[in-house]
PDB file of C-alpha atoms in Angstrom:
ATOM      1  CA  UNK A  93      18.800 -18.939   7.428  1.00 44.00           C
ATOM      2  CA  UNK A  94      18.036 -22.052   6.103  1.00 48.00           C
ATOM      3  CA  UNK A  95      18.947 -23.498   2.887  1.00 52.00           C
ATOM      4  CA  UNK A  96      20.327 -19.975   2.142  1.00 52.00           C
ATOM      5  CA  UNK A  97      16.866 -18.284   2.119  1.00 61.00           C
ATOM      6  CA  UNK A  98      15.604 -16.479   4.755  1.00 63.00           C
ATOM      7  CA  UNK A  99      12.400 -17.419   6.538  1.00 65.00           C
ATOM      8  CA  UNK A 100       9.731 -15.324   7.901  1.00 66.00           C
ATOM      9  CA  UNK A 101       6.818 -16.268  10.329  1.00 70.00           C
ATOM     10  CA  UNK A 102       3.252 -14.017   8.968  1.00 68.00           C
ATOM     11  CA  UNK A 103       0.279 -14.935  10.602  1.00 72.00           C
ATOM     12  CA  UNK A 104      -3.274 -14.176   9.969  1.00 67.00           C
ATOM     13  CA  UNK A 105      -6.244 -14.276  11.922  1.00 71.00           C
ATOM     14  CA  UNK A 106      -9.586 -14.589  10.967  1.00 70.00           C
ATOM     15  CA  UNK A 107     -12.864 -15.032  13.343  1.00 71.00           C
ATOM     16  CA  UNK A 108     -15.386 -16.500  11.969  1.00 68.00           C
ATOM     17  CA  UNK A 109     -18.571 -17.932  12.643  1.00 75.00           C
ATOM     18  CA  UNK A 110     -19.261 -21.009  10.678  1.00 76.00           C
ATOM     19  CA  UNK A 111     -23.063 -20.901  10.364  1.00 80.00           C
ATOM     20  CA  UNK A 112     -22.661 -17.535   8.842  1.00 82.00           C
ATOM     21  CA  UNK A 113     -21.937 -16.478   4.989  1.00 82.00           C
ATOM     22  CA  UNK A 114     -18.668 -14.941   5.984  1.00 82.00           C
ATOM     23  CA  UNK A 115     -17.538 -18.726   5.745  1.00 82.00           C
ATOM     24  CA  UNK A 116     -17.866 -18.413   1.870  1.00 85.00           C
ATOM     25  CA  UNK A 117     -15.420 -15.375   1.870  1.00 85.00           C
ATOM     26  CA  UNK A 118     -13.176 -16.952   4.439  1.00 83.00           C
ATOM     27  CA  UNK A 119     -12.407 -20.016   2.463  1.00 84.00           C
ATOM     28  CA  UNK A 120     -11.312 -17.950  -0.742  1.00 88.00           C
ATOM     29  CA  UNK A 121      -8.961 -16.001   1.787  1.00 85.00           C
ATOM     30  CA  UNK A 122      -7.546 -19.626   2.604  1.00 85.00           C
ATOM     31  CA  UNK A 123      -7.139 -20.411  -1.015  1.00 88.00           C
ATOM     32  CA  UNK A 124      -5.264 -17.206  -1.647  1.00 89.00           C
ATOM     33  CA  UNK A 125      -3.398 -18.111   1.151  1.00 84.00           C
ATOM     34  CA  UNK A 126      -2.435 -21.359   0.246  1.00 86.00           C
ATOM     35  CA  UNK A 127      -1.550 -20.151  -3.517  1.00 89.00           C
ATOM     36  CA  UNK A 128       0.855 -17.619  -2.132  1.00 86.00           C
ATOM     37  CA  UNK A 129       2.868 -20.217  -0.761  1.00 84.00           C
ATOM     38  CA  UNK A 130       1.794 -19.791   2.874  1.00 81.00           C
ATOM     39  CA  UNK A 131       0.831 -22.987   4.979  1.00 78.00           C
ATOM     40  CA  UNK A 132      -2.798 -22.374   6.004  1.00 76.00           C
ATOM     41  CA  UNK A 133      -4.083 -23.894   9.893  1.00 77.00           C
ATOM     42  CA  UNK A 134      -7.429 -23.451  11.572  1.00 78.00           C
ATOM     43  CA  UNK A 135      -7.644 -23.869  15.074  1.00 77.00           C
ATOM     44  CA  UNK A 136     -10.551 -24.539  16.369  1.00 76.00           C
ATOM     45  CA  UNK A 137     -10.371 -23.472  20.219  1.00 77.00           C
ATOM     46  CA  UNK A 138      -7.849 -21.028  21.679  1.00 72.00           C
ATOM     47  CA  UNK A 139      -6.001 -21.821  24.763  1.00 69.00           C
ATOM     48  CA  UNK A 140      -7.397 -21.014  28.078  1.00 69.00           C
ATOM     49  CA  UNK A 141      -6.698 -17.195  29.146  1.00 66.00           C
ATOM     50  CA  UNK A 142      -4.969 -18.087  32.202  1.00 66.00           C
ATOM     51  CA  UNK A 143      -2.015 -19.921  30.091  1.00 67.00           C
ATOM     52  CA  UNK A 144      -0.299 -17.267  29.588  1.00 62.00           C
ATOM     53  CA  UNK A 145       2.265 -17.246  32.270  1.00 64.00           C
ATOM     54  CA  UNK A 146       5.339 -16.827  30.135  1.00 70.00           C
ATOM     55  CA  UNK A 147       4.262 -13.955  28.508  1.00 73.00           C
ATOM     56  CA  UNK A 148       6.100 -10.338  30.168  1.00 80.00           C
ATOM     57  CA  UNK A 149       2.481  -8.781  31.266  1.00 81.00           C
ATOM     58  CA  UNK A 150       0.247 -12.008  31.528  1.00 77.00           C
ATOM     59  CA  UNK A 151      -1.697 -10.837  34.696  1.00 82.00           C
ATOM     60  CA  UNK A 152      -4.159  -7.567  35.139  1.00 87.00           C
ATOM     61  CA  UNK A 153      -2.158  -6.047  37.422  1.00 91.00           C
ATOM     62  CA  UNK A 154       0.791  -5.820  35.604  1.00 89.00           C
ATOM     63  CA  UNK A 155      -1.041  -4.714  32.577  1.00 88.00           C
ATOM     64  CA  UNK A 156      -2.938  -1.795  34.516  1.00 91.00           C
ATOM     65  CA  UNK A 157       0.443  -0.709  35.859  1.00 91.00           C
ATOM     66  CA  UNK A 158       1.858  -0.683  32.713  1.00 88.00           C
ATOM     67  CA  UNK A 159      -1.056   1.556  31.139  1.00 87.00           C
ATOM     68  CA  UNK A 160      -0.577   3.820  34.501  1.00 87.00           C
ATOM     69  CA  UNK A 161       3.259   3.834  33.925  1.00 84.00           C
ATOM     70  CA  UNK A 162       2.681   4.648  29.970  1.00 81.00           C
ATOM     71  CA  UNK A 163      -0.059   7.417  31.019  1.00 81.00           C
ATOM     72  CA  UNK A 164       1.771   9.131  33.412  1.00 80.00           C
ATOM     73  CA  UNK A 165       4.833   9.297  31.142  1.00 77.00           C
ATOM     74  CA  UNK A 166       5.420  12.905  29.781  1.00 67.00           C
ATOM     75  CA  UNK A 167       6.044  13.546  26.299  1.00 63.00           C
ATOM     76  CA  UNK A 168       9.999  14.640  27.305  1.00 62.00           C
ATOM     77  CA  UNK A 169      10.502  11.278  28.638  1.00 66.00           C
ATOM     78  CA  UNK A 170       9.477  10.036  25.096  1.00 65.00           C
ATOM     79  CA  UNK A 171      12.532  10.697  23.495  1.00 64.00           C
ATOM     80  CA  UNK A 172      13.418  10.187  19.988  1.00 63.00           C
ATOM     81  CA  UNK A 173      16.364   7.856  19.016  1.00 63.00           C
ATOM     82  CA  UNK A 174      18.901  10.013  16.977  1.00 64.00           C
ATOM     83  CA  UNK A 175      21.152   7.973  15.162  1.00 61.00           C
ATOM     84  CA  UNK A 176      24.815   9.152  14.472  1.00 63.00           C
ATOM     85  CA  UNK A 177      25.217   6.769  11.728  1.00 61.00           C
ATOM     86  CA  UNK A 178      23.227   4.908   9.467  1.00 59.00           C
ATOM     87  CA  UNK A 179      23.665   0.755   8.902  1.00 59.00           C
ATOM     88  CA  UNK A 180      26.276   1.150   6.429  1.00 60.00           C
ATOM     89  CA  UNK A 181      28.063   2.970   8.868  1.00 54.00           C
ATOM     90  CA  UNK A 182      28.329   6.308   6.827  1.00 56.00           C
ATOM     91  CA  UNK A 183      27.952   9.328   8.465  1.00 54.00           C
ATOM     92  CA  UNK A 184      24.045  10.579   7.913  1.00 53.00           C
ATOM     93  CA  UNK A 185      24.280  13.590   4.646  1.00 60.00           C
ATOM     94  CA  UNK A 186      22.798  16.882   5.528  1.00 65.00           C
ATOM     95  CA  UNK A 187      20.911  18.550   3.034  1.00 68.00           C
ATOM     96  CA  UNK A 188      21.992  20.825   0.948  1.00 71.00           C
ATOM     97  CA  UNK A 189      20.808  23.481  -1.994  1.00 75.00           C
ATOM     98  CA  UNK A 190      22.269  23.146  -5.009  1.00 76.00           C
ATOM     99  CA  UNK A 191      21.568  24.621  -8.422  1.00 80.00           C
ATOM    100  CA  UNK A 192      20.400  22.346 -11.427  1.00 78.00           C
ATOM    101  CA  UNK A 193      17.820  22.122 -14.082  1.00 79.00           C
ATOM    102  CA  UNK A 194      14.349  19.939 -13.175  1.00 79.00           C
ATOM    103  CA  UNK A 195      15.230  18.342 -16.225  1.00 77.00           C
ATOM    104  CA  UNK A 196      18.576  17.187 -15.334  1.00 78.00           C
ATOM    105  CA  UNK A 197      17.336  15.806 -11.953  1.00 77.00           C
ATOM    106  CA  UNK A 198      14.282  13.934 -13.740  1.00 79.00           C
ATOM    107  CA  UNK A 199      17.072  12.207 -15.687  1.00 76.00           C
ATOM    108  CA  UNK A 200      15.913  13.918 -19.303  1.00 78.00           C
ATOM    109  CA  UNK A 201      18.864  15.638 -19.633  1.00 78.00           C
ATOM    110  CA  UNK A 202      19.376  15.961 -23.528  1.00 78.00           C
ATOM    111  CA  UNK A 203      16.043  14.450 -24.380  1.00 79.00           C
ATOM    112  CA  UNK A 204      13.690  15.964 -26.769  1.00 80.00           C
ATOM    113  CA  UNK A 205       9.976  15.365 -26.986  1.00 76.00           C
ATOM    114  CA  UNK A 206       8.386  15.655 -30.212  1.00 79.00           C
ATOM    115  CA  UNK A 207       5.294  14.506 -31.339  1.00 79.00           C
ATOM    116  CA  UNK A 208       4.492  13.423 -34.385  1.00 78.00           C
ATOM    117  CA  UNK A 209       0.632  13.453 -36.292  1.00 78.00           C
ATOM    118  CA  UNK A 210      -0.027   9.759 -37.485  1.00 76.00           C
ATOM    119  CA  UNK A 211      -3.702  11.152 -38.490  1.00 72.00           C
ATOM    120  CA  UNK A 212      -4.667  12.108 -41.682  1.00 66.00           C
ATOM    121  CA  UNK A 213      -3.188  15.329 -42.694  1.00 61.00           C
ATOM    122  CA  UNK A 214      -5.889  18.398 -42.718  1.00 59.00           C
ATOM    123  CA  UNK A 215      -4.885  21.732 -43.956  1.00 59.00           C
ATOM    124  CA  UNK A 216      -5.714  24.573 -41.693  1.00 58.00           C
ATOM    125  CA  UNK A 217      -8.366  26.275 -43.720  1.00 56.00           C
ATOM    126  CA  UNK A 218     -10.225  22.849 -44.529  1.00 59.00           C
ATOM    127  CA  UNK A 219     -13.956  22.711 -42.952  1.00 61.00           C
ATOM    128  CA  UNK A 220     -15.605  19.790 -40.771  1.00 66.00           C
ATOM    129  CA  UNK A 221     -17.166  17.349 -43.109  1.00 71.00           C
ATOM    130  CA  UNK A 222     -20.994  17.878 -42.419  1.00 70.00           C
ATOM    131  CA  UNK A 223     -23.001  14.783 -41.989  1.00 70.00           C
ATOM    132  CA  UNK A 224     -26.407  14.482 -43.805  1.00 76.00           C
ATOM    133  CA  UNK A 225     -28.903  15.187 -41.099  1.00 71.00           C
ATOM    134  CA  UNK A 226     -31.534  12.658 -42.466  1.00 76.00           C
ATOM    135  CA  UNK A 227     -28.574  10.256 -41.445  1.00 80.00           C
ATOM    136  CA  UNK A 228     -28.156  11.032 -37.505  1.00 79.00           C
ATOM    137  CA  UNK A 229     -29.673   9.729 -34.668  1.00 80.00           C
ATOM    138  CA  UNK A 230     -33.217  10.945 -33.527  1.00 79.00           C
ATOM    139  CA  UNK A 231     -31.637  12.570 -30.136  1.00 78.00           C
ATOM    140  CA  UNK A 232     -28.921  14.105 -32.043  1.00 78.00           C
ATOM    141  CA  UNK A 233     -31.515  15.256 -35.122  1.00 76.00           C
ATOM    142  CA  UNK A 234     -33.086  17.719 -32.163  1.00 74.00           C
ATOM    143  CA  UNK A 235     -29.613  18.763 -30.834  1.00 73.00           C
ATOM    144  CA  UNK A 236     -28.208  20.211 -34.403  1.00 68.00           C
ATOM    145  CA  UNK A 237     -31.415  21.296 -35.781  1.00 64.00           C
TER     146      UNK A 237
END
C-alpha cells in the first residue's frame, strides 16, 4: 500500500482502426476513462510475438500440451476446494430451520402500513361527473356516443 490506499492495476483494451467511425466512440471511452481517475495510454504497435519468453506457456508446444493435459483431465480430477474455515477464521455455519414470521425477518417487525386518501373525499353513492359531450375530443365523441 502506498500512502495508506491501496492500488489496483485495470487495464482496458480497445482495437481500433483509425480510419473507421469507431474512432469517434473510442475517444469518448478515453474521456470516461480519464474522468474516472484512470491514466489513459495508446500504444501504437504491440511487441513482436516471439517476446514472450518469460511468460509460463510462451511457445506452441507447451500450449498444445497444456490443452491435451486440460482435455484429457477427468471431471474427478477437478476437484472442488472445500474450505474448513472461512477468512475470519470461524468455523463455516450450517443451515438451519427455524421458525419466525416473514415480517420479522424483513425487519417490519411492529410496523404498520396504513394509507391515507389525500384526494378529495367522495361518498360512496356519489356518481362520475359526466362531461358535456359537445366538449370532448372528436375520437372520443365516437367512442361514448
Amino acid at each position: 500500500m502506498a500512502g495508506g490506499k491501496e492500488e489496483y492495476n485495470a487495464f482496458f483494451y480497445s482495437l481500433v482502426s483509425t480510419d473507421t467511425q469507431e474512432m469517434y466512440y473510442s475517444s469518448k471511452r478515453q474521456q470516461f476513462l480519464i474522468d474516472q481517475g484512470y491514466s489513459f495510454k495508446i500504444i501504437t504497435s504491440l511487441p513482436p510475438p516471439d517476446s514472450g519468453a518469460d511468460l509460463s506457456f510462451h511457445s506452441l508446444k507447451d500450449q498444445l500440451d497444456l490443452l491435451n493435459n486440460l482435455l484429457v483431465a477427468g471431471d474427478d480430477m477437478v476437484g472442488l476446494e472445500q474450505l474448513e474455515e472461512d477468512t475470519d477464521g470461524m468455523a463455516l455455519l450450517k443451515a438451519r430451520r427455524s421458525m419466525g414470521s416473514m415480517r420479522a425477518m424483513s425487519g417490519a417487525n411492529g410496523m404498520i402500513y396504513m394509507e391515507y386518501n389525500t384526494g378529495k373525499s367522495k361518498q360512496v353513492g356519489q356518481s362520475k361527473k359526466v362531461k358535456d359531450p359537445a366538449k370532448r375530443h372528436s375520437l372520443f365523441k365516437k367512442r361514448f356516443t
